[in-house]
PDB file of C-alpha atoms and ligand atoms in Angstrom:
ATOM      1  CA  MET A1456     104.610  65.820 107.013  1.00 34.00           C
ATOM      2  CA  THR A1457     100.997  66.884 107.100  1.00 37.00           C
ATOM      3  CA  MET A1458     100.172  70.476 107.333  1.00 36.00           C
ATOM      4  CA  THR A1459      96.777  71.970 107.680  1.00 38.00           C
ATOM      5  CA  ARG A1460      95.651  75.363 106.846  1.00 36.00           C
ATOM      6  CA  SER A1461      96.141  77.772 109.590  1.00 38.00           C
ATOM      7  CA  GLU A1462      93.563  80.414 110.065  1.00 34.00           C
ATOM      8  CA  SER A1463      95.793  82.398 112.591  1.00 35.00           C
ATOM      9  CA  GLY A1464      98.950  82.216 110.618  1.00 35.00           C
ATOM     10  CA  ALA A1465     100.837  81.520 113.943  1.00 34.00           C
ATOM     11  CA  ALA A1466     103.982  79.498 113.810  1.00 35.00           C
ATOM     12  CA  MET A1467     102.238  76.370 113.067  1.00 42.00           C
ATOM     13  CA  THR A1468     105.153  74.520 111.749  1.00 45.00           C
ATOM     14  CA  ALA A1469     107.455  75.280 114.647  1.00 46.00           C
ATOM     15  CA  GLY A1470     108.319  72.254 116.442  1.00 50.00           C
ATOM     16  CA  ARG A1471     106.359  70.034 113.911  1.00 65.00           C
ATOM     17  CA  GLY A1472     108.274  68.177 111.235  1.00 82.00           C
ATOM     18  CA  PRO A1473     111.786  69.187 109.912  1.00 94.00           C
ATOM     19  CA  VAL A1474     112.761  72.709 109.455  1.00 98.00           C
ATOM     20  CA  ILE A1475     113.041  73.416 105.608  1.00 98.00           C
ATOM     21  CA  THR A1476     114.633  76.606 104.451  1.00 98.00           C
ATOM     22  CA  ARG A1477     115.651  77.824 101.084  1.00 98.00           C
ATOM     23  CA  PHE A1478     117.827  80.125  99.103  1.00 98.00           C
ATOM     24  CA  ALA A1479     116.034  81.645  96.100  1.00 98.00           C
ATOM     25  CA  PRO A1480     118.524  84.024  93.969  1.00 97.00           C
ATOM     26  CA  SER A1481     117.501  85.733  90.719  1.00 97.00           C
ATOM     27  CA  PRO A1482     120.359  84.943  88.199  1.00 97.00           C
ATOM     28  CA  THR A1483     120.816  88.548  86.989  1.00 95.00           C
ATOM     29  CA  GLY A1484     124.507  88.780  88.062  1.00 94.00           C
ATOM     30  CA  TYR A1485     127.082  86.962  90.070  1.00 95.00           C
ATOM     31  CA  LEU A1486     126.784  85.950  93.676  1.00 95.00           C
ATOM     32  CA  HIS A1487     127.991  88.774  95.910  1.00 93.00           C
ATOM     33  CA  LEU A1488     128.669  88.791  99.830  1.00 94.00           C
ATOM     34  CA  GLY A1489     125.043  89.995 100.412  1.00 93.00           C
ATOM     35  CA  HIS A1490     123.725  86.870  98.676  1.00 95.00           C
ATOM     36  CA  ALA A1491     126.256  84.716 100.468  1.00 96.00           C
ATOM     37  CA  HIS A1492     124.927  86.143 103.808  1.00 96.00           C
ATOM     38  CA  ALA A1493     121.502  85.246 102.845  1.00 97.00           C
ATOM     39  CA  ALA A1494     122.372  81.650 101.596  1.00 98.00           C
ATOM     40  CA  LEU A1495     124.480  80.894 104.717  1.00 98.00           C
ATOM     41  CA  PHE A1496     121.738  82.192 107.050  1.00 98.00           C
ATOM     42  CA  ALA A1497     119.169  79.885 105.484  1.00 98.00           C
ATOM     43  CA  TRP A1498     121.609  76.927 105.135  1.00 98.00           C
ATOM     44  CA  ARG A1499     122.714  77.191 108.705  1.00 98.00           C
ATOM     45  CA  ALA A1500     119.113  77.535 110.075  1.00 98.00           C
ATOM     46  CA  ALA A1501     118.326  74.271 108.349  1.00 98.00           C
ATOM     47  CA  ARG A1502     121.460  72.454 109.259  1.00 97.00           C
ATOM     48  CA  HIS A1503     121.532  73.444 112.794  1.00 96.00           C
ATOM     49  CA  ALA A1504     117.978  72.209 113.208  1.00 97.00           C
ATOM     50  CA  GLY A1505     118.771  68.954 111.383  1.00 97.00           C
ATOM     51  CA  GLY A1506     116.454  70.049 108.678  1.00 98.00           C
ATOM     52  CA  ARG A1507     116.591  70.451 104.850  1.00 98.00           C
ATOM     53  CA  PHE A1508     117.838  73.295 102.687  1.00 98.00           C
ATOM     54  CA  VAL A1509     116.599  73.720  99.192  1.00 98.00           C
ATOM     55  CA  LEU A1510     117.683  75.886  96.211  1.00 98.00           C
ATOM     56  CA  ARG A1511     115.456  77.766  93.670  1.00 98.00           C
ATOM     57  CA  ILE A1512     116.541  79.838  90.815  1.00 98.00           C
ATOM     58  CA  GLU A1513     114.145  82.622  90.304  1.00 98.00           C
ATOM     59  CA  ASP A1514     114.698  83.204  86.602  1.00 97.00           C
ATOM     60  CA  ILE A1515     111.277  84.854  85.441  1.00 96.00           C
ATOM     61  CA  ASP A1516     112.752  88.270  84.856  1.00 92.00           C
ATOM     62  CA  GLY A1517     113.151  87.947  81.113  1.00 86.00           C
ATOM     63  CA  PRO A1518     116.441  88.927  79.507  1.00 89.00           C
ATOM     64  CA  ARG A1519     117.911  90.060  82.639  1.00 94.00           C
ATOM     65  CA  CYS A1520     118.247  86.489  83.812  1.00 96.00           C
ATOM     66  CA  ARG A1521     121.046  84.497  82.234  1.00 96.00           C
ATOM     67  CA  PRO A1522     121.786  80.864  82.349  1.00 95.00           C
ATOM     68  CA  GLU A1523     125.468  81.354  82.860  1.00 96.00           C
ATOM     69  CA  PHE A1524     124.713  83.450  85.928  1.00 97.00           C
ATOM     70  CA  ALA A1525     122.552  80.520  87.343  1.00 97.00           C
ATOM     71  CA  ALA A1526     125.472  78.117  86.741  1.00 97.00           C
ATOM     72  CA  ALA A1527     127.971  80.504  88.293  1.00 97.00           C
ATOM     73  CA  ILE A1528     125.699  80.979  91.484  1.00 98.00           C
ATOM     74  CA  ILE A1529     125.575  77.249  91.920  1.00 98.00           C
ATOM     75  CA  GLU A1530     129.266  76.927  91.371  1.00 98.00           C
ATOM     76  CA  ASP A1531     129.954  79.737  93.925  1.00 98.00           C
ATOM     77  CA  LEU A1532     127.608  78.177  96.603  1.00 98.00           C
ATOM     78  CA  GLU A1533     129.283  74.772  96.230  1.00 98.00           C
ATOM     79  CA  TRP A1534     132.750  76.505  96.516  1.00 98.00           C
ATOM     80  CA  LEU A1535     131.495  78.268  99.719  1.00 98.00           C
ATOM     81  CA  GLY A1536     130.894  74.838 101.150  1.00 98.00           C
ATOM     82  CA  LEU A1537     127.014  74.854 100.793  1.00 98.00           C
ATOM     83  CA  ASP A1538     125.073  71.730 100.020  1.00 98.00           C
ATOM     84  CA  TRP A1539     121.310  71.411  99.363  1.00 98.00           C
ATOM     85  CA  ASP A1540     118.777  68.860  99.275  1.00 98.00           C
ATOM     86  CA  GLY A1541     116.787  67.621  96.233  1.00 96.00           C
ATOM     87  CA  PRO A1542     116.738  69.127  92.784  1.00 96.00           C
ATOM     88  CA  VAL A1543     117.264  72.875  92.022  1.00 98.00           C
ATOM     89  CA  LEU A1544     113.932  74.257  91.112  1.00 98.00           C
ATOM     90  CA  HIS A1545     113.737  76.779  88.129  1.00 98.00           C
ATOM     91  CA  GLN A1546     110.828  79.144  88.090  1.00 98.00           C
ATOM     92  CA  SER A1547     111.072  79.444  84.312  1.00 96.00           C
ATOM     93  CA  GLU A1548     109.985  75.720  84.057  1.00 96.00           C
ATOM     94  CA  ARG A1549     107.006  76.197  86.250  1.00 97.00           C
ATOM     95  CA  LEU A1550     104.657  78.515  84.123  1.00 97.00           C
ATOM     96  CA  GLY A1551     101.912  75.884  83.951  1.00 97.00           C
ATOM     97  CA  HIS A1552     101.770  75.583  87.640  1.00 97.00           C
ATOM     98  CA  TYR A1553     101.505  79.344  88.195  1.00 98.00           C
ATOM     99  CA  ALA A1554      98.674  79.357  85.482  1.00 98.00           C
ATOM    100  CA  GLY A1555      96.601  76.893  87.561  1.00 98.00           C
ATOM    101  CA  ALA A1556      96.800  79.274  90.594  1.00 98.00           C
ATOM    102  CA  LEU A1557      95.657  82.215  88.332  1.00 98.00           C
ATOM    103  CA  GLU A1558      92.844  80.307  87.024  1.00 98.00           C
ATOM    104  CA  ARG A1559      91.663  79.594  90.805  1.00 98.00           C
ATOM    105  CA  LEU A1560      91.869  83.325  91.645  1.00 98.00           C
ATOM    106  CA  HIS A1561      90.100  84.299  88.496  1.00 98.00           C
ATOM    107  CA  GLU A1562      87.297  81.912  89.334  1.00 98.00           C
ATOM    108  CA  MET A1563      87.015  83.503  92.700  1.00 98.00           C
ATOM    109  CA  GLY A1564      86.581  86.930  90.869  1.00 98.00           C
ATOM    110  CA  LEU A1565      89.737  88.417  92.536  1.00 98.00           C
ATOM    111  CA  LEU A1566      91.845  89.204  89.426  1.00 98.00           C
ATOM    112  CA  TYR A1567      91.377  92.047  86.973  1.00 98.00           C
ATOM    113  CA  PRO A1568      93.184  92.818  83.682  1.00 98.00           C
ATOM    114  CA  CYS A1569      95.477  96.089  83.844  1.00 98.00           C
ATOM    115  CA  PHE A1570      96.198  97.633  80.650  1.00 98.00           C
ATOM    116  CA  CYS A1571      98.210 100.556  82.136  1.00 97.00           C
ATOM    117  CA  THR A1572     101.632 101.363  81.001  1.00 94.00           C
ATOM    118  CA  ARG A1573     104.268 102.620  83.565  1.00 92.00           C
ATOM    119  CA  ARG A1574     103.555 106.086  81.984  1.00 93.00           C
ATOM    120  CA  ASP A1575      99.734 105.774  82.426  1.00 92.00           C
ATOM    121  CA  ILE A1576     100.166 105.055  86.140  1.00 93.00           C
ATOM    122  CA  GLN A1577     102.681 107.925  86.622  1.00 91.00           C
ATOM    123  CA  ALA A1578     100.230 110.434  84.979  1.00 92.00           C
ATOM    124  CA  GLU A1579      97.361 109.081  87.048  1.00 91.00           C
ATOM    125  CA  ILE A1580      99.270 109.451  90.201  1.00 91.00           C
ATOM    126  CA  ALA A1581     100.337 112.937  89.173  1.00 90.00           C
ATOM    127  CA  ARG A1582      96.740 113.855  88.793  1.00 89.00           C
ATOM    128  CA  ALA A1583      95.708 112.482  92.103  1.00 86.00           C
ATOM    129  CA  VAL A1584      95.273 115.014  94.982  1.00 79.00           C
ATOM    130  CA  ALA A1585      96.717 112.738  97.494  1.00 82.00           C
ATOM    131  CA  ALA A1586      98.035 109.569  96.129  1.00 84.00           C
ATOM    132  CA  PRO A1587      98.618 106.735  98.770  1.00 89.00           C
ATOM    133  CA  HIS A1588     102.118 105.494  99.117  1.00 91.00           C
ATOM    134  CA  GLY A1589     103.427 102.106 100.139  1.00 91.00           C
ATOM    135  CA  PRO A1590     106.924 101.018 100.885  1.00 89.00           C
ATOM    136  CA  ASP A1591     108.031 101.006  97.233  1.00 85.00           C
ATOM    137  CA  GLY A1592     106.537 104.356  96.306  1.00 88.00           C
ATOM    138  CA  PRO A1593     103.128 105.438  95.109  1.00 91.00           C
ATOM    139  CA  LEU A1594     100.552 102.533  94.913  1.00 94.00           C
ATOM    140  CA  TYR A1595      98.695 101.567  91.741  1.00 95.00           C
ATOM    141  CA  PRO A1596      95.761 104.090  91.546  1.00 92.00           C
ATOM    142  CA  GLY A1597      93.176 101.441  90.506  1.00 94.00           C
ATOM    143  CA  THR A1598      92.545 102.856  87.079  1.00 94.00           C
ATOM    144  CA  CYS A1599      91.634  99.353  85.571  1.00 97.00           C
ATOM    145  CA  ARG A1600      89.817  97.992  88.537  1.00 97.00           C
ATOM    146  CA  VAL A1601      86.891 100.193  87.756  1.00 95.00           C
ATOM    147  CA  LEU A1602      86.666  99.316  83.968  1.00 96.00           C
ATOM    148  CA  ASP A1603      83.373  97.557  83.159  1.00 95.00           C
ATOM    149  CA  THR A1604      83.329  94.071  81.715  1.00 95.00           C
ATOM    150  CA  ALA A1605      82.405  95.353  78.293  1.00 97.00           C
ATOM    151  CA  ALA A1606      85.456  97.717  78.148  1.00 96.00           C
ATOM    152  CA  ARG A1607      87.733  94.970  79.431  1.00 96.00           C
ATOM    153  CA  HIS A1608      86.563  92.482  76.803  1.00 96.00           C
ATOM    154  CA  ALA A1609      86.753  95.052  73.909  1.00 97.00           C
ATOM    155  CA  ARG A1610      90.461  95.892  74.873  1.00 96.00           C
ATOM    156  CA  ILE A1611      91.445  92.332  75.214  1.00 96.00           C
ATOM    157  CA  ALA A1612      89.697  91.467  71.869  1.00 97.00           C
ATOM    158  CA  ALA A1613      91.703  94.249  70.323  1.00 97.00           C
ATOM    159  CA  GLY A1614      94.980  92.482  71.395  1.00 96.00           C
ATOM    160  CA  ALA A1615      95.854  95.170  74.222  1.00 97.00           C
ATOM    161  CA  ALA A1616      98.630  93.840  76.345  1.00 97.00           C
ATOM    162  CA  HIS A1617      97.573  93.431  80.086  1.00 98.00           C
ATOM    163  CA  ALA A1618      98.731  92.262  83.336  1.00 98.00           C
ATOM    164  CA  LEU A1619      96.466  90.778  86.066  1.00 98.00           C
ATOM    165  CA  ARG A1620      96.170  92.524  89.215  1.00 98.00           C
ATOM    166  CA  LEU A1621      94.836  91.158  92.642  1.00 98.00           C
ATOM    167  CA  ASP A1622      91.823  93.027  93.918  1.00 98.00           C
ATOM    168  CA  VAL A1623      93.219  93.058  97.385  1.00 98.00           C
ATOM    169  CA  ALA A1624      90.166  94.622  99.100  1.00 97.00           C
ATOM    170  CA  ALA A1625      88.016  91.932  97.661  1.00 98.00           C
ATOM    171  CA  ALA A1626      90.608  89.307  98.654  1.00 98.00           C
ATOM    172  CA  LEU A1627      90.792  90.568 102.216  1.00 98.00           C
ATOM    173  CA  ALA A1628      86.954  90.523 102.390  1.00 98.00           C
ATOM    174  CA  ARG A1629      87.004  86.790 101.485  1.00 98.00           C
ATOM    175  CA  THR A1630      89.899  85.895 104.043  1.00 98.00           C
ATOM    176  CA  GLY A1631      89.269  88.203 106.940  1.00 98.00           C
ATOM    177  CA  PRO A1632      92.147  89.445 108.927  1.00 98.00           C
ATOM    178  CA  LEU A1633      95.390  87.519 108.760  1.00 98.00           C
ATOM    179  CA  VAL A1634      98.532  87.294 110.861  1.00 98.00           C
ATOM    180  CA  TRP A1635     102.004  85.924 110.267  1.00 98.00           C
ATOM    181  CA  HIS A1636     104.939  85.085 112.494  1.00 98.00           C
ATOM    182  CA  ASP A1637     108.430  86.508 112.107  1.00 98.00           C
ATOM    183  CA  ARG A1638     111.246  84.903 114.198  1.00 97.00           C
ATOM    184  CA  ALA A1639     112.826  88.404 114.736  1.00 97.00           C
ATOM    185  CA  ALA A1640     109.826  90.666 114.718  1.00 98.00           C
ATOM    186  CA  GLY A1641     107.118  88.471 116.325  1.00 98.00           C
ATOM    187  CA  GLU A1642     103.509  88.330 115.445  1.00 98.00           C
ATOM    188  CA  ILE A1643     102.547  90.612 112.633  1.00 98.00           C
ATOM    189  CA  ALA A1644      99.052  91.717 111.446  1.00 98.00           C
ATOM    190  CA  ALA A1645      99.054  91.149 107.747  1.00 98.00           C
ATOM    191  CA  ASP A1646      98.589  94.358 105.762  1.00 97.00           C
ATOM    192  CA  PRO A1647      98.463  93.468 102.179  1.00 95.00           C
ATOM    193  CA  GLY A1648      96.596  96.590 101.329  1.00 95.00           C
ATOM    194  CA  ALA A1649      99.899  98.523 101.998  1.00 94.00           C
ATOM    195  CA  LEU A1650     101.301  97.367  98.654  1.00 96.00           C
ATOM    196  CA  GLY A1651      98.025  98.106  96.716  1.00 96.00           C
ATOM    197  CA  ASP A1652      96.669  95.790  93.941  1.00 98.00           C
ATOM    198  CA  VAL A1653      99.765  93.712  93.317  1.00 98.00           C
ATOM    199  CA  VAL A1654     100.519  92.426  89.877  1.00 98.00           C
ATOM    200  CA  LEU A1655     100.205  88.452  89.816  1.00 98.00           C
ATOM    201  CA  ALA A1656     100.803  88.047  86.078  1.00 98.00           C
ATOM    202  CA  ARG A1657     102.952  90.500  84.159  1.00 97.00           C
ATOM    203  CA  LYS A1658     102.505  91.664  80.652  1.00 96.00           C
ATOM    204  CA  ASP A1659     105.558  89.783  79.490  1.00 94.00           C
ATOM    205  CA  ILE A1660     105.187  86.701  81.548  1.00 95.00           C
ATOM    206  CA  ALA A1661     102.135  85.140  83.180  1.00 96.00           C
ATOM    207  CA  THR A1662     103.453  85.159  86.786  1.00 98.00           C
ATOM    208  CA  SER A1663     105.022  87.614  89.107  1.00 98.00           C
ATOM    209  CA  TYR A1664     107.607  87.627  92.032  1.00 97.00           C
ATOM    210  CA  HIS A1665     104.624  87.339  94.528  1.00 98.00           C
ATOM    211  CA  LEU A1666     102.828  84.601  93.027  1.00 98.00           C
ATOM    212  CA  ALA A1667     105.794  82.413  91.998  1.00 98.00           C
ATOM    213  CA  VAL A1668     107.527  82.786  95.372  1.00 98.00           C
ATOM    214  CA  THR A1669     104.392  81.878  97.325  1.00 98.00           C
ATOM    215  CA  LEU A1670     103.486  78.876  95.242  1.00 98.00           C
ATOM    216  CA  ASP A1671     107.212  77.604  95.119  1.00 98.00           C
ATOM    217  CA  ASP A1672     107.826  77.917  98.921  1.00 98.00           C
ATOM    218  CA  ALA A1673     104.649  75.715  99.413  1.00 98.00           C
ATOM    219  CA  ASP A1674     105.712  73.198  96.749  1.00 97.00           C
ATOM    220  CA  GLN A1675     109.163  72.948  98.027  1.00 98.00           C
ATOM    221  CA  GLY A1676     107.659  72.364 101.559  1.00 98.00           C
ATOM    222  CA  VAL A1677     109.570  75.420 102.968  1.00 98.00           C
ATOM    223  CA  THR A1678     108.536  75.857 106.680  1.00 98.00           C
ATOM    224  CA  LEU A1679     110.970  78.816 107.471  1.00 98.00           C
ATOM    225  CA  VAL A1680     111.326  81.514 104.814  1.00 98.00           C
ATOM    226  CA  THR A1681     114.453  83.472 105.534  1.00 98.00           C
ATOM    227  CA  ARG A1682     115.303  86.462 103.532  1.00 98.00           C
ATOM    228  CA  GLY A1683     116.483  90.119 103.880  1.00 96.00           C
ATOM    229  CA  ARG A1684     114.497  92.748 105.704  1.00 96.00           C
ATOM    230  CA  ASP A1685     114.232  94.542 102.417  1.00 94.00           C
ATOM    231  CA  LEU A1686     111.485  92.036 101.482  1.00 96.00           C
ATOM    232  CA  PHE A1687     109.661  92.137 104.823  1.00 97.00           C
ATOM    233  CA  HIS A1688     106.638  94.029 103.416  1.00 97.00           C
ATOM    234  CA  THR A1689     106.129  91.689 100.581  1.00 98.00           C
ATOM    235  CA  THR A1690     105.087  88.954 103.102  1.00 98.00           C
ATOM    236  CA  HIS A1691     101.734  90.676 103.780  1.00 98.00           C
ATOM    237  CA  VAL A1692     100.816  89.702 100.244  1.00 98.00           C
ATOM    238  CA  HIS A1693     102.343  86.185 100.421  1.00 98.00           C
ATOM    239  CA  ARG A1694     100.176  85.502 103.421  1.00 98.00           C
ATOM    240  CA  LEU A1695      97.142  86.779 101.722  1.00 98.00           C
ATOM    241  CA  LEU A1696      97.910  84.412  98.681  1.00 98.00           C
ATOM    242  CA  GLN A1697      98.421  81.438 101.065  1.00 98.00           C
ATOM    243  CA  ALA A1698      95.061  81.935 102.718  1.00 98.00           C
ATOM    244  CA  LEU A1699      93.253  82.426  99.147  1.00 98.00           C
ATOM    245  CA  LEU A1700      94.977  79.232  97.741  1.00 98.00           C
ATOM    246  CA  ASP A1701      94.764  77.041 100.785  1.00 98.00           C
ATOM    247  CA  LEU A1702      98.577  76.792 101.217  1.00 98.00           C
ATOM    248  CA  PRO A1703     100.461  75.850 104.257  1.00 98.00           C
ATOM    249  CA  VAL A1704     101.782  78.828 106.314  1.00 98.00           C
ATOM    250  CA  PRO A1705     105.473  78.850 107.140  1.00 98.00           C
ATOM    251  CA  THR A1706     107.162  81.132 109.699  1.00 98.00           C
ATOM    252  CA  TRP A1707     109.512  83.905 108.447  1.00 98.00           C
ATOM    253  CA  HIS A1708     112.752  85.294 109.636  1.00 98.00           C
ATOM    254  CA  HIS A1709     113.587  88.480 107.795  1.00 98.00           C
ATOM    255  CA  HIS A1710     117.301  89.122 108.666  1.00 97.00           C
ATOM    256  CA  ASP A1711     119.470  92.197 108.589  1.00 93.00           C
ATOM    257  CA  LEU A1712     121.195  93.011 105.223  1.00 92.00           C
ATOM    258  CA  LEU A1713     124.933  92.945 105.066  1.00 88.00           C
ATOM    259  CA  THR A1714     126.457  96.507 104.631  1.00 82.00           C
ATOM    260  CA  ASP A1715     129.814  97.762 103.884  1.00 76.00           C
ATOM    261  CA  ASP A1716     132.055  99.667 106.230  1.00 75.00           C
ATOM    262  CA  ALA A1717     130.198 102.999 105.333  1.00 76.00           C
ATOM    263  CA  GLY A1718     126.748 101.364 106.259  1.00 77.00           C
ATOM    264  CA  ARG A1719     125.670 100.994 102.646  1.00 78.00           C
ATOM    265  CA  ARG A1720     123.785  97.986 101.516  1.00 76.00           C
ATOM    266  CA  LEU A1721     125.694  95.613  99.248  1.00 72.00           C
ATOM    267  CA  ALA A1722     124.406  95.340  95.835  1.00 66.00           C
ATOM    268  CA  LYS A1723     125.135  93.241  92.895  1.00 53.00           C
ATOM    269  CA  ARG A1724     126.956  96.136  91.065  1.00 57.00           C
ATOM    270  CA  HIS A1725     129.785  96.113  93.896  1.00 63.00           C
ATOM    271  CA  ASP A1726     131.891  93.926  91.612  1.00 64.00           C
ATOM    272  CA  ALA A1727     134.728  93.890  94.151  1.00 69.00           C
ATOM    273  CA  LEU A1728     132.397  92.087  96.484  1.00 89.00           C
ATOM    274  CA  ALA A1729     131.430  89.310  94.012  1.00 94.00           C
ATOM    275  CA  ILE A1730     132.376  85.946  95.258  1.00 96.00           C
ATOM    276  CA  ARG A1731     134.204  85.273  92.050  1.00 95.00           C
ATOM    277  CA  THR A1732     136.393  88.404  92.533  1.00 94.00           C
ATOM    278  CA  LEU A1733     137.135  87.212  96.079  1.00 95.00           C
ATOM    279  CA  ARG A1734     138.000  83.800  94.915  1.00 96.00           C
ATOM    280  CA  ALA A1735     140.291  85.143  92.118  1.00 96.00           C
ATOM    281  CA  ALA A1736     142.160  87.321  94.811  1.00 95.00           C
ATOM    282  CA  GLY A1737     142.993  84.113  96.681  1.00 97.00           C
ATOM    283  CA  ARG A1738     140.507  84.264  99.546  1.00 97.00           C
ATOM    284  CA  SER A1739     139.597  80.887 100.960  1.00 98.00           C
ATOM    285  CA  PRO A1740     135.873  79.678 101.378  1.00 98.00           C
ATOM    286  CA  ALA A1741     136.319  80.030 105.252  1.00 98.00           C
ATOM    287  CA  GLU A1742     137.437  83.693 104.706  1.00 97.00           C
ATOM    288  CA  VAL A1743     134.700  84.442 102.319  1.00 97.00           C
ATOM    289  CA  ARG A1744     132.125  83.017 104.707  1.00 97.00           C
ATOM    290  CA  ALA A1745     133.623  85.127 107.446  1.00 96.00           C
ATOM    291  CA  LEU A1746     133.322  88.369 105.228  1.00 94.00           C
ATOM    292  CA  ALA A1747     129.530  87.284 104.613  1.00 95.00           C
ATOM    293  CA  GLY A1748     129.127  87.492 108.507  1.00 93.00           C
ATOM    294  CA  PHE A1749     129.513  83.742 109.370  1.00 94.00           C
ATOM    295  CA  ALA A1750     132.989  82.922 110.814  1.00 90.00           C
ATOM    296  CA  ASP A1751     133.338  79.175 111.390  1.00 80.00           C
TER     297      ASP A1751
HETATM  298  N1  LIG B2705     114.711  86.195  94.069  1.00 61.38           N
HETATM  299  C1  LIG B2705     114.754  87.209  95.160  1.00 61.38           C
HETATM  300  C2  LIG B2705     116.059  87.895  95.235  1.00 61.38           C
HETATM  301  O1  LIG B2705     117.045  87.426  94.666  1.00 61.38           O
HETATM  302  C3  LIG B2705     114.590  86.608  96.511  1.00 61.38           C
HETATM  303  C4  LIG B2705     113.103  86.238  96.808  1.00 61.38           C
HETATM  304  C5  LIG B2705     112.822  85.814  98.290  1.00 61.38           C
HETATM  305  O2  LIG B2705     113.790  85.461  99.084  1.00 61.38           O
HETATM  306  O3  LIG B2705     111.638  85.785  98.543  1.00 61.38           O
HETATM  307  O4  LIG B2705     116.105  89.134  95.726  1.00 61.38           O
END
């Protein structure tokens, strides 16, 4: 399949080539019904279209990610009756790849080192008269964006730990306005500024969710990114990264999250709703698929 860069970000892949979807869990716990819902949503979207479904383990989150959880997730998915195409990708094995993209963004002059600790950022926000807020709370106030080159070099030479942030205003000045297409919400004007200058390389590991997910979706050939609505706002940043790095533009489908009877979102800590627990209680795969919102 050949894909060209789309300036408009419209659904360029729709109707062209196979649909490729993915499930991309973080192995920080056992698979629960909310994950099963997301996995089945992606798997069915691919299988119903005669397309491909790929699996990726997002294991860049330091000690929170454990190999035994990754193995358990894979085993639970198989038990549920899901199958996937090609090898399972592990983000922890792709740091060299992420480094290449960081280098390109650095050469474009779009990254800056950020030495701030969480506490520094909170203090700066508390000092600000009106701190701008995004979907996840107050935005990074830009403290390190305005450091001059000499100050940056001095701190790096002194061994100060630093993250790398994307200068979103400079990036947008380069790309111009961008749009993306969501199967549920339609055509969306990208608004990456709503998340502030996001971190692309963390202090503890030289990548971040935004960078890794964007590069991996492109490398796995994903044409339809399905995930919960809670991640809707992250797509603005991913669309910007695609434009900067000349990556193909998929279509997105942000779906509703599974909730319990009281309307609360299911989280990993709801142990009773872990697939393992349901299995141990004697539920069949079909019953668990139905609990996850997909009756056969
Ligand atoms: N790894 C993320 C999670 O488990 C999902 C990433 C995505 O679908 O973009 O929440």
